[in-house]
């Protein structure tokens, strides 16, 4: 078959594609996720090392911190009063006590637990779950978090 020229498509060898269906986290993403995971576990371990106050506030004094200045000057708890107690309660599995001490602190401690595991997962396996979670932090969600914090502060003032 003189004069026969094979089609160019016939001569190309089809190499298998080596693409991943989902892109992996970048090295920087993994490092940042690892750091966030360390911060979260640090907060949780600090809470675990403390004995929650039965009064729902004052646990932070075990860290050598002074009494709440807001309570000292105005006899009103500050927006973060009860947070340390809530973290210490969550670390002991006393979720209801944590919500009684400071609802936003209880949510913060539970969120720190989730952040630890998610951050560790991203750091070790390169998962993109962190990017997906980051897209959830829209202005509307941030306003909702702020509103929940304000409501939890009002609760703390009313139960003080």
XYZ file of N, CA, C and O in Angstrom:
640
model
N 0.812 -1.170 0.000
C 0.000 0.000 0.000
C 0.856 1.234 0.000
O 0.983 1.915 0.967
N 1.350 1.424 -1.124
C 2.134 2.625 -1.297
C 1.239 3.825 -1.334
O 0.164 3.794 -1.886
N 1.669 4.888 -0.713
C 0.899 6.108 -0.740
C -0.126 6.206 0.379
O -0.836 7.194 0.479
N -0.225 5.153 1.170
C -1.180 5.211 2.277
C -0.530 5.908 3.453
O 0.513 5.505 3.928
N -1.125 6.955 3.896
C -0.646 7.665 5.089
C -1.678 7.469 6.198
O -2.849 7.807 6.016
N -1.256 6.894 7.293
C -2.217 6.685 8.382
C -2.713 8.020 8.945
O -2.009 9.023 8.905
N -3.926 7.995 9.429
C -4.518 9.164 10.061
C -3.696 9.506 11.305
O -3.248 8.626 12.025
N -3.498 10.783 11.552
C -2.692 11.213 12.695
C -3.284 10.681 13.998
O -2.574 10.263 14.904
N -4.586 10.655 14.085
C -5.244 10.175 15.304
C -4.963 8.708 15.518
O -4.922 8.227 16.646
N -4.752 7.960 14.439
C -4.481 6.534 14.565
C -3.074 6.274 15.087
O -2.816 5.238 15.681
N -2.156 7.198 14.842
C -0.774 6.974 15.241
C -0.493 7.390 16.677
O 0.521 6.992 17.236
N -1.344 8.214 17.253
C -1.116 8.628 18.639
C -1.441 7.492 19.594
O -2.438 6.817 19.456
N -0.547 7.323 20.502
C -0.785 6.325 21.538
C -1.559 7.008 22.660
O -1.152 8.054 23.167
N -2.663 6.429 23.012
C -3.483 6.995 24.077
C -2.864 6.640 25.423
O -2.795 5.475 25.803
N -2.376 7.668 26.112
C -1.823 7.452 27.444
C -2.934 7.626 28.467
O -3.789 8.498 28.330
N -2.939 6.786 29.474
C -3.984 6.930 30.489
C -3.821 8.260 31.219
O -2.707 8.693 31.501
N -4.925 8.893 31.466
C -4.866 10.171 32.186
C -4.689 9.886 33.675
O -5.314 8.991 34.228
N -3.839 10.649 34.283
C -3.520 10.461 35.690
C -4.109 11.590 36.544
O -3.532 11.973 37.528
N -5.232 12.143 36.143
C -5.786 13.238 36.930
C -6.614 12.680 38.085
O -7.181 11.597 38.007
N -6.665 13.464 39.125
C -7.481 13.100 40.275
C -8.848 13.747 40.094
O -8.945 14.863 39.607
N -9.889 13.076 40.532
C -11.209 13.665 40.373
C -11.377 14.931 41.227
O -12.150 15.804 40.886
N -10.653 15.026 42.324
C -10.737 16.192 43.196
C -9.328 16.717 43.449
O -8.445 15.945 43.814
N -9.127 18.018 43.296
C -7.788 18.555 43.565
C -7.466 18.478 45.049
O -8.349 18.543 45.897
N -6.217 18.328 45.374
C -5.769 18.237 46.762
C -5.442 19.634 47.273
O -5.190 20.564 46.512
N -5.395 19.753 48.579
C -5.033 21.013 49.217
C -3.574 21.327 48.895
O -2.746 20.427 48.747
N -3.273 22.608 48.786
C -1.890 23.017 48.546
C -1.078 22.805 49.813
O -1.628 22.586 50.900
N 0.216 22.902 49.680
C 1.096 22.747 50.841
C 0.772 23.814 51.891
O 0.702 23.530 53.084
N 0.543 25.057 51.448
C 0.193 26.131 52.372
C -1.129 25.842 53.077
O -1.252 26.046 54.294
N -2.120 25.355 52.339
C -3.407 24.986 52.949
C -3.202 23.932 54.032
O -3.811 23.995 55.101
N -2.355 22.970 53.741
C -2.125 21.883 54.695
C -1.421 22.392 55.947
O -1.756 21.994 57.060
N -0.456 23.287 55.765
C 0.251 23.853 56.919
C -0.704 24.687 57.774
O -0.726 24.561 59.001
N -1.501 25.530 57.117
C -2.460 26.356 57.857
C -3.494 25.498 58.579
O -3.859 25.776 59.728
N -3.960 24.453 57.933
C -4.917 23.543 58.571
C -4.284 22.855 59.774
O -4.926 22.699 60.817
N -3.030 22.472 59.644
C -2.325 21.867 60.773
C -2.185 22.835 61.935
O -2.361 22.460 63.102
N -1.881 24.106 61.625
C -1.770 25.110 62.686
C -3.116 25.355 63.364
O -3.182 25.450 64.598
N -4.180 25.456 62.575
C -5.514 25.616 63.156
C -5.881 24.422 64.032
O -6.484 24.583 65.099
N -5.506 23.253 63.592
C -5.765 22.045 64.367
C -5.015 22.081 65.701
O -5.557 21.716 66.744
N -3.782 22.565 65.674
C -3.006 22.686 66.911
C -3.612 23.711 67.865
O -3.660 23.485 69.084
N -4.082 24.831 67.335
C -4.724 25.844 68.176
C -5.982 25.263 68.815
O -6.219 25.418 70.018
N -6.784 24.563 68.015
C -8.029 23.979 68.526
C -7.746 22.957 69.625
O -8.390 22.985 70.686
N -6.789 22.075 69.409
C -6.507 21.065 70.438
C -5.880 21.717 71.668
O -6.102 21.273 72.791
N -5.138 22.803 71.472
C -4.585 23.532 72.614
C -5.684 24.102 73.491
O -5.625 24.013 74.726
N -6.704 24.690 72.863
C -7.844 25.214 73.626
C -8.575 24.095 74.359
O -8.946 24.236 75.538
N -8.783 22.988 73.672
C -9.501 21.871 74.283
C -8.709 21.235 75.422
O -9.270 20.889 76.462
N -7.397 21.098 75.254
C -6.568 20.524 76.323
C -6.477 21.464 77.519
O -6.440 21.014 78.667
N -6.457 22.765 77.250
C -6.469 23.730 78.345
C -7.768 23.596 79.123
O -7.775 23.569 80.362
N -8.882 23.500 78.408
C -10.171 23.293 79.065
C -10.204 22.001 79.864
O -10.747 21.951 80.967
N -9.590 20.954 79.330
C -9.579 19.666 80.022
C -8.744 19.711 81.296
O -8.992 18.954 82.237
N -7.759 20.597 81.340
C -6.896 20.691 82.519
C -7.546 21.480 83.657
O -7.039 21.475 84.779
N -8.665 22.139 83.375
C -9.321 22.979 84.376
C -10.555 22.293 84.949
O -11.200 21.498 84.276
N -10.860 22.644 86.191
C -12.078 22.142 86.829
C -13.159 23.205 86.642
O -12.998 24.340 87.073
N -14.271 22.855 85.982
C -15.304 23.861 85.735
C -15.888 24.395 87.040
O -16.163 23.644 87.964
N -16.065 25.690 87.099
C -16.654 26.333 88.265
C -18.138 25.994 88.344
O -18.851 26.038 87.342
N -18.611 25.695 89.531
C -20.032 25.397 89.732
C -20.897 26.631 89.516
O -22.080 26.525 89.196
N -20.305 27.825 89.661
C -21.044 29.075 89.479
C -21.256 29.428 88.008
O -21.985 30.362 87.702
N -20.571 28.737 87.092
C -20.707 29.035 85.672
C -19.760 30.097 85.174
O -19.787 30.465 84.010
N -18.917 30.622 86.036
C -17.875 31.566 85.639
C -16.784 31.569 86.690
O -16.960 31.075 87.785
N -15.623 32.096 86.326
C -14.494 32.135 87.241
C -13.469 31.040 87.033
O -12.422 31.030 87.674
N -13.733 30.106 86.124
C -12.792 29.017 85.869
C -11.462 29.554 85.349
O -10.406 28.977 85.612
N -11.488 30.693 84.662
C -10.267 31.279 84.089
C -9.249 31.654 85.168
O -8.065 31.774 84.887
N -9.683 31.816 86.411
C -8.753 32.169 87.499
C -7.728 31.062 87.723
O -6.623 31.330 88.202
N -8.071 29.829 87.370
C -7.135 28.715 87.506
C -5.933 28.874 86.574
O -4.907 28.219 86.771
N -6.073 29.737 85.584
C -4.971 30.026 84.653
C -4.120 31.200 85.127
O -3.217 31.638 84.442
N -4.450 31.729 86.306
C -3.719 32.867 86.845
C -4.234 34.203 86.353
O -3.589 35.232 86.561
N -5.377 34.207 85.689
C -5.967 35.442 85.188
C -6.777 36.121 86.291
O -7.299 35.450 87.186
N -6.917 37.444 86.223
C -7.673 38.151 87.263
C -9.183 37.950 87.097
O -9.654 37.461 86.071
N -9.922 38.360 88.094
C -11.386 38.321 88.022
C -11.871 39.223 86.896
O -11.175 40.157 86.486
N -13.077 38.989 86.427
C -13.641 39.774 85.331
C -13.790 41.234 85.742
O -14.434 41.555 86.741
N -13.208 42.117 84.956
C -13.268 43.549 85.233
C -14.671 44.119 85.106
O -15.039 45.043 85.817
N -15.465 43.560 84.200
C -16.834 44.044 84.031
C -17.651 43.781 85.296
O -18.411 44.632 85.738
N -17.475 42.583 85.836
C -18.219 42.246 87.054
C -17.739 43.124 88.208
O -18.538 43.614 89.010
N -16.433 43.357 88.277
C -15.874 44.169 89.361
C -16.362 45.612 89.296
O -16.606 46.231 90.338
N -16.516 46.161 88.095
C -16.892 47.574 87.980
C -18.389 47.810 87.841
O -18.904 48.810 88.333
N -19.093 46.906 87.154
C -20.516 47.166 86.903
C -21.454 46.076 87.412
O -22.656 46.156 87.187
N -20.890 45.050 88.044
C -21.668 43.912 88.538
C -22.482 43.259 87.400
O -23.589 42.798 87.601
N -21.908 43.274 86.192
C -22.518 42.670 85.006
C -21.453 41.825 84.307
O -20.338 42.299 84.110
N -21.790 40.599 83.937
C -20.801 39.773 83.238
C -20.483 40.308 81.841
O -21.330 40.916 81.189
N -19.265 40.076 81.405
C -18.835 40.496 80.069
C -19.315 39.485 79.021
O -19.804 38.410 79.373
N -19.173 39.789 77.736
C -19.630 38.863 76.682
C -18.932 37.503 76.698
O -19.459 36.546 76.144
N -17.766 37.414 77.328
C -17.057 36.130 77.350
C -17.132 35.426 78.709
O -16.534 34.366 78.861
N -17.853 36.000 79.656
C -17.974 35.351 80.965
C -18.599 33.967 80.810
O -19.640 33.815 80.178
N -17.940 32.984 81.353
C -18.418 31.609 81.291
C -17.811 30.788 80.176
O -18.026 29.580 80.106
N -17.045 31.420 79.296
C -16.460 30.684 78.156
C -15.493 29.594 78.627
O -15.567 28.464 78.166
N -14.615 29.945 79.544
C -13.633 28.962 80.023
C -14.338 27.827 80.743
O -13.977 26.655 80.587
N -15.359 28.167 81.516
C -16.141 27.143 82.203
C -16.820 26.226 81.192
O -16.852 24.998 81.371
N -17.344 26.812 80.120
C -17.994 26.007 79.083
C -16.993 25.062 78.413
O -17.294 23.884 78.198
N -15.801 25.555 78.093
C -14.775 24.689 77.488
C -14.381 23.561 78.434
O -14.243 22.413 78.018
N -14.214 23.876 79.719
C -13.849 22.850 80.696
C -14.973 21.821 80.833
O -14.707 20.625 80.989
N -16.210 22.274 80.770
C -17.347 21.345 80.874
C -17.438 20.441 79.652
O -17.663 19.232 79.782
N -17.265 21.005 78.460
C -17.309 20.196 77.241
C -16.193 19.155 77.263
O -16.400 18.003 76.868
N -15.023 19.533 77.754
C -13.897 18.594 77.811
C -14.217 17.395 78.698
O -13.669 16.309 78.492
N -15.116 17.569 79.640
C -15.528 16.476 80.526
C -16.804 15.788 80.048
O -17.346 14.937 80.724
N -17.300 16.204 78.890
C -18.510 15.604 78.354
C -19.781 16.137 78.994
O -20.856 15.583 78.788
N -19.675 17.219 79.741
C -20.830 17.810 80.427
C -21.419 18.918 79.538
O -21.340 20.104 79.844
N -22.022 18.497 78.442
C -22.491 19.435 77.425
C -23.593 20.350 77.970
O -23.583 21.566 77.719
N -24.531 19.799 78.705
C -25.622 20.611 79.250
C -25.088 21.668 80.212
O -25.512 22.827 80.179
N -24.136 21.280 81.073
C -23.514 22.250 81.985
C -22.776 23.337 81.209
O -22.750 24.494 81.624
N -22.176 22.960 80.100
C -21.471 23.944 79.268
C -22.451 24.975 78.715
O -22.182 26.177 78.736
N -23.600 24.509 78.240
C -24.604 25.445 77.719
C -25.183 26.317 78.826
O -25.494 27.478 78.604
N -25.304 25.767 80.034
C -25.783 26.581 81.159
C -24.772 27.667 81.514
O -25.140 28.779 81.866
N -23.486 27.333 81.435
C -22.436 28.298 81.791
C -22.347 29.422 80.770
O -22.266 30.594 81.126
N -22.340 29.088 79.488
C -22.220 30.091 78.420
C -22.545 29.385 77.103
O -21.708 28.638 76.580
N -23.736 29.598 76.556
C -24.117 28.891 75.324
C -23.126 29.059 74.178
O -22.803 28.096 73.485
N -22.625 30.268 73.992
C -21.682 30.479 72.887
C -20.351 29.783 73.179
O -19.688 29.307 72.256
N -19.972 29.705 74.442
C -18.758 28.978 74.806
C -18.899 27.494 74.523
O -17.953 26.845 74.065
N -20.088 26.949 74.796
C -20.330 25.535 74.494
C -20.244 25.293 72.991
O -19.608 24.331 72.546
N -20.867 26.180 72.202
C -20.772 26.054 70.740
C -19.336 26.219 70.265
O -18.892 25.524 69.345
N -18.604 27.127 70.913
C -17.196 27.317 70.561
C -16.358 26.085 70.831
O -15.503 25.702 70.023
N -16.605 25.445 71.969
C -15.846 24.237 72.313
C -16.183 23.092 71.364
O -15.283 22.367 70.904
N -17.456 22.941 71.042
C -17.849 21.892 70.097
C -17.291 22.189 68.706
O -16.844 21.281 67.998
N -17.276 23.464 68.326
C -16.692 23.854 67.036
C -15.185 23.608 67.018
O -14.628 23.194 65.996
N -14.521 23.863 68.147
C -13.078 23.603 68.234
C -12.793 22.119 68.064
O -11.793 21.739 67.438
N -13.668 21.279 68.600
C -13.503 19.832 68.423
C -13.591 19.454 66.950
O -12.760 18.692 66.441
N -14.606 19.998 66.277
C -14.757 19.715 64.846
C -13.583 20.293 64.054
O -13.069 19.649 63.133
N -13.140 21.495 64.425
C -12.016 22.132 63.737
C -10.737 21.310 63.893
O -9.959 21.181 62.946
N -10.538 20.747 65.076
C -9.343 19.916 65.276
C -9.327 18.754 64.288
O -8.339 18.538 63.582
N -10.435 18.007 64.228
C -10.463 16.827 63.361
C -10.428 17.203 61.890
O -9.740 16.553 61.092
N -11.149 18.246 61.504
C -11.145 18.668 60.098
C -9.762 19.181 59.700
O -9.252 18.845 58.622
N -9.140 19.982 60.567
C -7.805 20.498 60.279
C -6.782 19.390 60.165
O -5.914 19.400 59.286
N -6.882 18.419 61.058
C -5.968 17.276 61.007
C -6.166 16.494 59.707
O -5.194 16.083 59.062
N -7.417 16.323 59.305
C -7.722 15.603 58.064
C -7.124 16.316 56.852
O -6.531 15.676 55.977
N -7.274 17.636 56.805
C -6.707 18.405 55.689
C -5.180 18.314 55.703
O -4.545 18.093 54.669
N -4.581 18.488 56.884
C -3.120 18.479 56.989
C -2.528 17.132 56.582
O -1.523 17.073 55.881
N -3.152 16.056 56.994
C -2.592 14.718 56.731
C -2.916 14.228 55.324
O -2.045 13.728 54.616
N -4.170 14.377 54.912
C -4.610 13.780 53.653
C -4.735 14.762 52.490
O -4.971 14.349 51.361
N -4.628 16.061 52.761
C -4.740 17.038 51.691
C -6.162 17.264 51.213
O -6.386 17.748 50.110
N -7.116 16.922 52.038
C -8.518 17.095 51.682
C -8.847 18.569 51.455
O -8.219 19.452 52.027
N -9.845 18.839 50.654
C -10.283 20.212 50.381
C -11.484 20.588 51.248
O -12.171 21.562 50.980
N -11.757 19.831 52.304
C -12.899 20.121 53.163
C -12.781 21.505 53.801
O -13.777 22.172 54.032
N -11.573 21.947 54.050
C -11.371 23.278 54.626
C -11.835 24.377 53.691
O -12.453 25.354 54.118
N -11.566 24.229 52.411
C -12.017 25.223 51.435
C -13.538 25.227 51.347
O -14.162 26.282 51.251
N -14.135 24.057 51.412
C -15.594 23.970 51.382
C -16.198 24.627 52.604
O -17.174 25.361 52.512
N -15.624 24.358 53.766
C -16.125 24.958 55.007
C -15.916 26.470 54.996
O -16.765 27.220 55.487
N -14.817 26.919 54.434
C -14.538 28.346 54.362
C -15.561 29.098 53.531
O -15.903 30.244 53.824
N -16.086 28.443 52.499
C -17.105 29.080 51.670
C -18.430 29.244 52.409
O -19.276 30.029 52.008
N -18.609 28.502 53.504
C -19.836 28.627 54.294
C -19.845 29.894 55.145
O -20.898 30.328 55.595
N -18.674 30.471 55.376
C -18.598 31.669 56.210
C -18.953 32.918 55.406
O -18.127 33.771 55.144
N -20.199 33.002 55.037
C -20.706 34.158 54.309
C -21.040 35.263 55.305
O -21.136 35.004 56.519
N -21.229 36.490 54.848
C -21.629 37.558 55.769
C -22.892 37.216 56.563
O -22.986 37.515 57.750
N -23.835 36.558 55.930
C -25.066 36.168 56.630
C -24.758 35.220 57.802
O -25.309 35.375 58.892
N -23.890 34.258 57.576
C -23.530 33.316 58.638
C -22.768 34.036 59.748
O -22.993 33.786 60.934
N -21.875 34.946 59.378
C -21.138 35.707 60.387
C -22.072 36.583 61.222
O -21.894 36.707 62.439
N -23.075 37.187 60.596
C -24.072 37.956 61.336
C -24.858 37.047 62.277
O -25.174 37.425 63.409
N -25.183 35.850 61.829
C -25.893 34.883 62.673
C -25.056 34.506 63.889
O -25.571 34.448 65.018
N -23.761 34.277 63.679
C -22.871 33.956 64.795
C -22.827 35.122 65.777
O -22.899 34.927 66.996
N -22.727 36.347 65.258
C -22.733 37.523 66.124
C -24.032 37.643 66.910
O -24.026 37.978 68.102
N -25.152 37.366 66.263
C -26.452 37.426 66.944
C -26.549 36.364 68.032
O -27.037 36.639 69.145
N -26.060 35.155 67.735
C -26.072 34.097 68.751
C -25.196 34.475 69.944
O -25.542 34.197 71.102
N -24.064 35.111 69.657
C -23.192 35.551 70.743
C -23.893 36.604 71.598
O -23.843 36.559 72.826
N -24.568 37.554 70.960
C -25.297 38.586 71.702
C -26.402 37.966 72.556
O -26.593 38.344 73.727
N -27.119 37.009 71.998
C -28.182 36.331 72.756
C -27.591 35.570 73.937
O -28.155 35.579 75.040
N -26.441 34.925 73.714
C -25.826 34.180 74.824
C -25.332 35.136 75.908
O -25.354 34.796 77.100
N -24.897 36.328 75.523
C -24.475 37.318 76.516
C -25.689 37.800 77.320
O -25.630 37.924 78.540
N -26.787 38.065 76.622
C -28.023 38.468 77.319
C -28.450 37.375 78.297
O -28.815 37.656 79.446
N -28.373 36.119 77.856
C -28.685 34.988 78.738
C -27.783 35.025 79.971
O -28.254 34.839 81.102
N -26.481 35.254 79.762
C -25.535 35.267 80.875
C -25.852 36.403 81.843
O -25.788 36.223 83.066
N -26.189 37.562 81.320
C -26.539 38.707 82.179
C -27.795 38.373 82.996
O -27.861 38.650 84.200
N -28.796 37.773 82.346
C -30.056 37.447 83.036
C -29.889 36.354 84.088
O -30.627 36.357 85.079
N -28.965 35.437 83.871
C -28.775 34.338 84.828
C -27.681 34.616 85.850
O -27.437 33.785 86.717
N -27.058 35.769 85.785
C -25.948 36.085 86.689
C -26.443 36.279 88.104
O -27.360 36.922 88.434
